[in-house]
Coordinates of C-alpha atoms in Angstrom, one line a residue:
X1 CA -4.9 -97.7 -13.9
X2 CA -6.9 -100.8 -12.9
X3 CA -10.7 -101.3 -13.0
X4 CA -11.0 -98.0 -14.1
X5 CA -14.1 -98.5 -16.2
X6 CA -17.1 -98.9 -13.8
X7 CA -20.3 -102.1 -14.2
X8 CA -23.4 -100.2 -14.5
X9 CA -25.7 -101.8 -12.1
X10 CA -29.8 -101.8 -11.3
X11 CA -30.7 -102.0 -7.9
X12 CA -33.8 -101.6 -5.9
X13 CA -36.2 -103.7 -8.3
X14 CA -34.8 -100.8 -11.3
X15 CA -35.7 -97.6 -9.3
X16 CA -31.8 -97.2 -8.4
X17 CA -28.9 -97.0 -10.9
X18 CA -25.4 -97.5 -9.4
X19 CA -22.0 -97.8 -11.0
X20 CA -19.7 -100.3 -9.5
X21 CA -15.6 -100.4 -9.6
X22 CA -13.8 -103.6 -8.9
X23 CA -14.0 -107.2 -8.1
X24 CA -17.8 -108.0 -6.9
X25 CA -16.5 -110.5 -3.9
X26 CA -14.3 -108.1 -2.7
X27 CA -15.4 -105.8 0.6
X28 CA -17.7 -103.6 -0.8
X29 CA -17.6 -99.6 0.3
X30 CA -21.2 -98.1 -0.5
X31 CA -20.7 -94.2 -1.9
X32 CA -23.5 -91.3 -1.8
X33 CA -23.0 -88.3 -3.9
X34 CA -24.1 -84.6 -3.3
X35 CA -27.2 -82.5 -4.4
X36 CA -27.6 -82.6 -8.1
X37 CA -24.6 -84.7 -8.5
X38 CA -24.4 -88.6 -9.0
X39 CA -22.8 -91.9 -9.1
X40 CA -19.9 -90.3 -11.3
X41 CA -18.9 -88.0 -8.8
X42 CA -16.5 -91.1 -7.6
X43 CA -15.3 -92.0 -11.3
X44 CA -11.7 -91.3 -10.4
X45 CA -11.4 -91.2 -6.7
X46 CA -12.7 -94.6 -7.2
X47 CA -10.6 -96.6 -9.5
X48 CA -7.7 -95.5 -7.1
X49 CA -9.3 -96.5 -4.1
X50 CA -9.8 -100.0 -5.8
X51 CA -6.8 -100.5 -6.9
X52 CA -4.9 -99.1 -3.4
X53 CA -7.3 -101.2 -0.8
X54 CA -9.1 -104.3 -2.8
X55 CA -12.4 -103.2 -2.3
X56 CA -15.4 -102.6 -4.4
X57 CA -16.9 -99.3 -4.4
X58 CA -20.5 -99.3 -6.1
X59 CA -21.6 -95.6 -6.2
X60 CA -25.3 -94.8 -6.3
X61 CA -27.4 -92.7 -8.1
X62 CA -29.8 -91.1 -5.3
X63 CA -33.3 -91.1 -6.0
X64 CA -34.3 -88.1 -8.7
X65 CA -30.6 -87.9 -9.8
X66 CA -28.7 -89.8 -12.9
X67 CA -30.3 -92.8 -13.8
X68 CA -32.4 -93.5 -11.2
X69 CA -36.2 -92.8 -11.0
X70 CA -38.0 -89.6 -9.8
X71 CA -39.8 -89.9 -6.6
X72 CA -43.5 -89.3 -6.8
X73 CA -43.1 -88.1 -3.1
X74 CA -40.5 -85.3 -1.5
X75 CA -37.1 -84.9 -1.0
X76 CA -36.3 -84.8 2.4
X77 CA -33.0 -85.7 3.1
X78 CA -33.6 -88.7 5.9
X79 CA -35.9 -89.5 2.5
X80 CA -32.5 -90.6 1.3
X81 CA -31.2 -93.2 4.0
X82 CA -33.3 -95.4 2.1
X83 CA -32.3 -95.5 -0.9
X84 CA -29.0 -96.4 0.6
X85 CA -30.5 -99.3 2.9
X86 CA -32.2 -101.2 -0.3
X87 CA -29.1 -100.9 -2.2
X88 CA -27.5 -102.0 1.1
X89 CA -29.9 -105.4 1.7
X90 CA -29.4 -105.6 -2.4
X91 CA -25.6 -106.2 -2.1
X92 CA -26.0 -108.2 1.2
X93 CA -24.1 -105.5 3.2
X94 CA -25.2 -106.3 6.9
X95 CA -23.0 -103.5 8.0
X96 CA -21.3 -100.8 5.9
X97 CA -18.8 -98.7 5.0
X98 CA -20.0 -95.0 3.1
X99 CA -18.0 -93.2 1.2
X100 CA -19.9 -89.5 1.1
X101 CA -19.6 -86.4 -0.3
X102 CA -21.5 -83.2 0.8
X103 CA -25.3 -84.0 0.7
X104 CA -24.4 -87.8 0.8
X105 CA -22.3 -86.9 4.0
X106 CA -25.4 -85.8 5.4
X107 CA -27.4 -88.6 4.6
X108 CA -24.5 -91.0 6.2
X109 CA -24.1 -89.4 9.2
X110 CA -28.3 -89.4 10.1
X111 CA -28.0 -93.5 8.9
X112 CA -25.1 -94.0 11.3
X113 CA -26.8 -91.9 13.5
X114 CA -29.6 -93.7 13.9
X115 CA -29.1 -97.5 12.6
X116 CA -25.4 -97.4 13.9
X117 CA -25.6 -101.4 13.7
X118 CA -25.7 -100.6 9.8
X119 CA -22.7 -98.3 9.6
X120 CA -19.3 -99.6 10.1
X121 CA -17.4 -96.7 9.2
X122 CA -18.0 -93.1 7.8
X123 CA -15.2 -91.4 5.3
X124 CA -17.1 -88.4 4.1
X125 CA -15.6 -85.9 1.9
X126 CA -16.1 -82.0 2.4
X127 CA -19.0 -82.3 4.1
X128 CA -20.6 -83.0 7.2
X129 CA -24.2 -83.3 9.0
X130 CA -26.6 -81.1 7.6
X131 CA -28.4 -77.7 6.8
X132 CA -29.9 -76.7 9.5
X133 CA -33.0 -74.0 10.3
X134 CA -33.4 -72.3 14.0
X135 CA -36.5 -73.7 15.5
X136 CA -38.1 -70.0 15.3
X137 CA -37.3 -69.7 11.5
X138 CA -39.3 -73.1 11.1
X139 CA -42.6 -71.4 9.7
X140 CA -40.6 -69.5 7.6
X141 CA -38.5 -72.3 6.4
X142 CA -42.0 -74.4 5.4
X143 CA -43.7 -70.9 4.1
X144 CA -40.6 -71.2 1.3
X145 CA -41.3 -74.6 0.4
X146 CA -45.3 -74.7 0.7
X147 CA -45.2 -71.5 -1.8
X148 CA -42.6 -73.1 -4.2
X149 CA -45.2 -75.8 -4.9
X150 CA -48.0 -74.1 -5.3
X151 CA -46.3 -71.8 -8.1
X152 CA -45.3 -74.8 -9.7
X153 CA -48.5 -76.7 -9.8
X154 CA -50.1 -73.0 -11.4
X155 CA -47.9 -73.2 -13.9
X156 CA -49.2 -74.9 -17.4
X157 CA -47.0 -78.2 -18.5
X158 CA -44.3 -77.6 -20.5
X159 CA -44.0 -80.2 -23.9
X160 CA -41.9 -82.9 -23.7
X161 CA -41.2 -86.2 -24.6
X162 CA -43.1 -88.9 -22.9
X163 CA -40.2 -91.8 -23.2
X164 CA -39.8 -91.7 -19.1
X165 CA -42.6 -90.7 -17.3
X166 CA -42.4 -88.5 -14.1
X167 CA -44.5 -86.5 -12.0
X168 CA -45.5 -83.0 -12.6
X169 CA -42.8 -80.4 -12.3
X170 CA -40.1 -82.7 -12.4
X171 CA -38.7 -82.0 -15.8
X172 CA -35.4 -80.1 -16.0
X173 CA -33.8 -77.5 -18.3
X174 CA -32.8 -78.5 -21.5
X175 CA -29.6 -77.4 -23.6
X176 CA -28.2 -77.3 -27.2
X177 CA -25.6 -80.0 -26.6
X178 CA -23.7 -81.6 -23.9
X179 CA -20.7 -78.5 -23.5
X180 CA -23.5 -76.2 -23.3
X181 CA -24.8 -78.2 -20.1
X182 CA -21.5 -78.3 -18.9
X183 CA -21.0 -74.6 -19.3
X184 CA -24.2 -74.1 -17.2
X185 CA -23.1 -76.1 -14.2
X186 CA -20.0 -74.3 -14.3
X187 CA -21.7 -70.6 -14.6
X188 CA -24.8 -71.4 -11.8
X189 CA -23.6 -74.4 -9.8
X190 CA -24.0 -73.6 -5.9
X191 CA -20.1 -73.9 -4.9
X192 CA -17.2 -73.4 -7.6
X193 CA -16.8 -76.1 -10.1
X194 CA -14.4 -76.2 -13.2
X195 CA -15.5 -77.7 -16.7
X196 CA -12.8 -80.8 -16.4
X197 CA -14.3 -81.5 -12.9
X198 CA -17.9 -81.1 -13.9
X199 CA -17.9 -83.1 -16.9
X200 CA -18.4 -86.3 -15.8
X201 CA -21.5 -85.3 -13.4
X202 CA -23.0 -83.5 -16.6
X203 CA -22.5 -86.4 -18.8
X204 CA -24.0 -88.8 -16.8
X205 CA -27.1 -86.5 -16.7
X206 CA -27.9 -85.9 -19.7
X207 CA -30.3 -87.2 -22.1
X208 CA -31.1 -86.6 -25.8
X209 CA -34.3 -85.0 -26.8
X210 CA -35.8 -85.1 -30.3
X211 CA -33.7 -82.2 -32.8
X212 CA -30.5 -83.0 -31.4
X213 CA -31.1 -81.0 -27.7
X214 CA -30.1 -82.9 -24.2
X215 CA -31.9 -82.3 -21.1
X216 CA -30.7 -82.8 -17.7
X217 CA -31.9 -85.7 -16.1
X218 CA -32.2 -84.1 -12.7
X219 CA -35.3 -83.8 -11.1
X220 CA -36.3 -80.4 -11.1
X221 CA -38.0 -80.6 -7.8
X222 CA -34.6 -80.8 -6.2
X223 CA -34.5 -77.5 -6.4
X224 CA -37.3 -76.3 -4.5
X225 CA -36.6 -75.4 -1.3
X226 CA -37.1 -77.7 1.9
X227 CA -40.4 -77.5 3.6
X228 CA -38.5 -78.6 7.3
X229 CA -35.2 -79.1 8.0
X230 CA -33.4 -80.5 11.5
X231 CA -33.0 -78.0 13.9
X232 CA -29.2 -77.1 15.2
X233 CA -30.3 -79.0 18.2
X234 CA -30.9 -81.6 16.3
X235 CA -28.3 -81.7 14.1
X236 CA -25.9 -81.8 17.4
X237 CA -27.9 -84.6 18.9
X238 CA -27.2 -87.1 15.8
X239 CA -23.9 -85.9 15.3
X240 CA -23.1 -86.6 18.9
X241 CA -24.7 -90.1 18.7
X242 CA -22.4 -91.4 15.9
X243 CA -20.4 -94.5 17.0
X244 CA -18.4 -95.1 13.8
X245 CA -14.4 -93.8 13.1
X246 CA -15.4 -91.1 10.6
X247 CA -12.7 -90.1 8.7
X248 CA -13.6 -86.4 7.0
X249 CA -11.4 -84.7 4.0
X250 CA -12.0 -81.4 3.4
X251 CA -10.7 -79.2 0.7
X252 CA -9.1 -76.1 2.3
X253 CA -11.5 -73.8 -0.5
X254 CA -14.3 -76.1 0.4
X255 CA -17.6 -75.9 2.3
X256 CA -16.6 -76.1 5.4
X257 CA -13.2 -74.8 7.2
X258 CA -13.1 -72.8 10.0
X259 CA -16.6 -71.3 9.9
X260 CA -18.4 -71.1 13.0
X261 CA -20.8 -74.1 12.2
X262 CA -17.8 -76.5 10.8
X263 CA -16.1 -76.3 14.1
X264 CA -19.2 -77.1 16.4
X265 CA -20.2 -80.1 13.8
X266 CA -16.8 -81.6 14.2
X267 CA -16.8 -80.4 18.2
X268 CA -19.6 -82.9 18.2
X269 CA -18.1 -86.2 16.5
X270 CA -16.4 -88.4 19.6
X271 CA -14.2 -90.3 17.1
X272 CA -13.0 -88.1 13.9
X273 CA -10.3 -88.1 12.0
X274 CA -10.2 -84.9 10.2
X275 CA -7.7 -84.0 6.9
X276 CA -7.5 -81.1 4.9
X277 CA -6.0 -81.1 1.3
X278 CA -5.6 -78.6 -1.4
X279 CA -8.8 -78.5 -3.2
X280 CA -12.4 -77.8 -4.0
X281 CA -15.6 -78.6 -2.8
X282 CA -15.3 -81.8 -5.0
X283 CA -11.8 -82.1 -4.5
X284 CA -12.4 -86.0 -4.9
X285 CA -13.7 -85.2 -8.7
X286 CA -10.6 -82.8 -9.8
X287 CA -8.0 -84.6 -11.8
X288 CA -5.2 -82.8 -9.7
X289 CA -7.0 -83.7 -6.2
X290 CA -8.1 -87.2 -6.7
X291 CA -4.8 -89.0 -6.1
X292 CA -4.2 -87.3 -2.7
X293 CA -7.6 -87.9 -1.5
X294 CA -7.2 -91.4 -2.1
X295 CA -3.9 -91.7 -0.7
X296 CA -5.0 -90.1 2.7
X297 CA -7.9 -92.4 2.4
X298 CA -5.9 -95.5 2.0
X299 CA -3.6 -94.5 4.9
X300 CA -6.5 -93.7 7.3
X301 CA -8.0 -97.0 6.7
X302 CA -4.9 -99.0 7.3
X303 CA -4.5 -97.9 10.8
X304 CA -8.3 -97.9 11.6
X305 CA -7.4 -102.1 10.4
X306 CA -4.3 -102.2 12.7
X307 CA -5.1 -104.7 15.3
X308 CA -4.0 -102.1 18.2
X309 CA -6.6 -99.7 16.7
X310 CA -9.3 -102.6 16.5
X311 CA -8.6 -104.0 19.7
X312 CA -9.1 -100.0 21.5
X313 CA -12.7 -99.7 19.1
X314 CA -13.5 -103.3 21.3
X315 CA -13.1 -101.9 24.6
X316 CA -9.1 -103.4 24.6
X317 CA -6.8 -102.2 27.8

């Protein structure tokens, strides 16, 4: 397959690291990753989606993931939007097209939400909107998070290397070798995930330690839980103020399906286009997945480019 081996790229004055597919004048699709993933979650939906539609797809490393720097702040997930905007006004994308999966389809739909003039078009994979909290679980919700830093600040610092500097608290667990780290995502990742899926992710994560070890680059503050969160009225209200065609392909052992919240996130979309394939949450990463995600991809985007379809987006009789 064409174009198959990604450019690395630095974006955002260093502070980002992306990987880009494909020729650099052609249109350029921007794509977000999910919690704890990063920019090689695309590594072979990618490729396919290059070689099928000329485009460019540079995938970023969110802040605290991969390659890319540790925020000395939090991790909210609006946090996010702009670390996608820099890249964005890096790569001279006025208005963009975001390729998403599960936390990145979260942090998509809040930008479209609320810099639509930004967002041309959503495709987000397996997930959509956001975790919510009730409004009368709120002090609960920031009780969680308050207490999770305050046990980590009690705790003495660990040893490490001082190669990359971080804040304190940010350094994740380490492992005898790179299968080992693998094996770990497999056994404690928060949805299902298979070794030959989960590689990629892992290996882009790692790095070596003195005596032959690798530690995930990940910051370990990710996993802290989230002080505030949006409210389900919220969540409705941004979902509802989307303007962009947002095409969303969910794997029918994914995320979301039929439950209860799915249905009233999609209720709220005006313009979706939704497709369910066999597969995964990262149905996009699994070697038997990836070519049918991209196909229905590919497809969905040629009509959304049919002139009929253009000229009814305009306001056309």
């Amino acid at each position: 397959m064409s174009d198959s081996q990604p450019q690395p790229l630095s974006l955002a004055g260093g502070r980002l690291a992306a990987l880009a597919w494909g020729d650099p004048a052609a249109p350029t699709w921007l794509a977000l990753h999910g919690w704890l993933d990063n920019a090689a979650s695309f590594s072979r939906l990618a490729p396919r989606l290059v070689e099928r539609l000329g485009i460019r797809v540079v995938a970023l490393d969110f802040a605290g993931h991969g390659l890319s720097a540790h925020r000395h702040g939090g991790y909210a997930l609006w946090d996010y939007i702009h670390d996608l905007l820099d890249a964005g006004d890096e790569l001279g994308l006025s208005r963009m097209t975001l390729l998403a999966h599960s936390m990145g389809a979260g942090v998509a739909c809040l930008a479209a939400a609320a810099l639509p003039e930004r967002v041309e078009t959503l495709v987000l994979i397996d997930g959509l909107g956001a975790l919510t909290t009730p409004a009368d679980d709120a002090p609960a919700q920031l009780r969680k998070g308050l207490l999770a830093v305050r046990r980590a600040r009690s705790r003495p610092p660990s040893v490490s290397d001082t190669r990359t500097p971080s804040p304190p608290g940010s350094r994740a667990p380490s492992y005898p070798d790179s299968e080992a780290a693998v094996a770990a995502r497999v056994a404690g990742g928060a949805t299902p995930i298979d070794a030959e899926t989960a590689r990629p992710l892992m290996l882009r994560n790692l790095e070596e330690l003195p005596g032959g070890r690798v530690r995930l680059r990940t910051d370990a503050r990710l996993l802290r839980p989230s002080p505030v969160r949006l409210c389900p009225e919220q969540l409705s209200a941004m979902l509802r103020a989307l303007r962009a065609p947002v095409l969303l392909v969910e794997g029918d052992s994914g995320i979301l399906g039929d439950r209860p919240r799915a249905r009233r996130a999609r209720a709220e979309v005006a313009d979706l286009t939704r497709r369910v394939l066999p597969g995964g949450h990262h149905l996009h990463l699994e070697p038997v997945a990836t070519g049918e995600v991209a196909r229905v991809i590919a497809d969905w985007h040629a009509r959304e480019r049919a002139p009929e379809r253009t000229h009814e987006r305009e306001g056309g009789s």
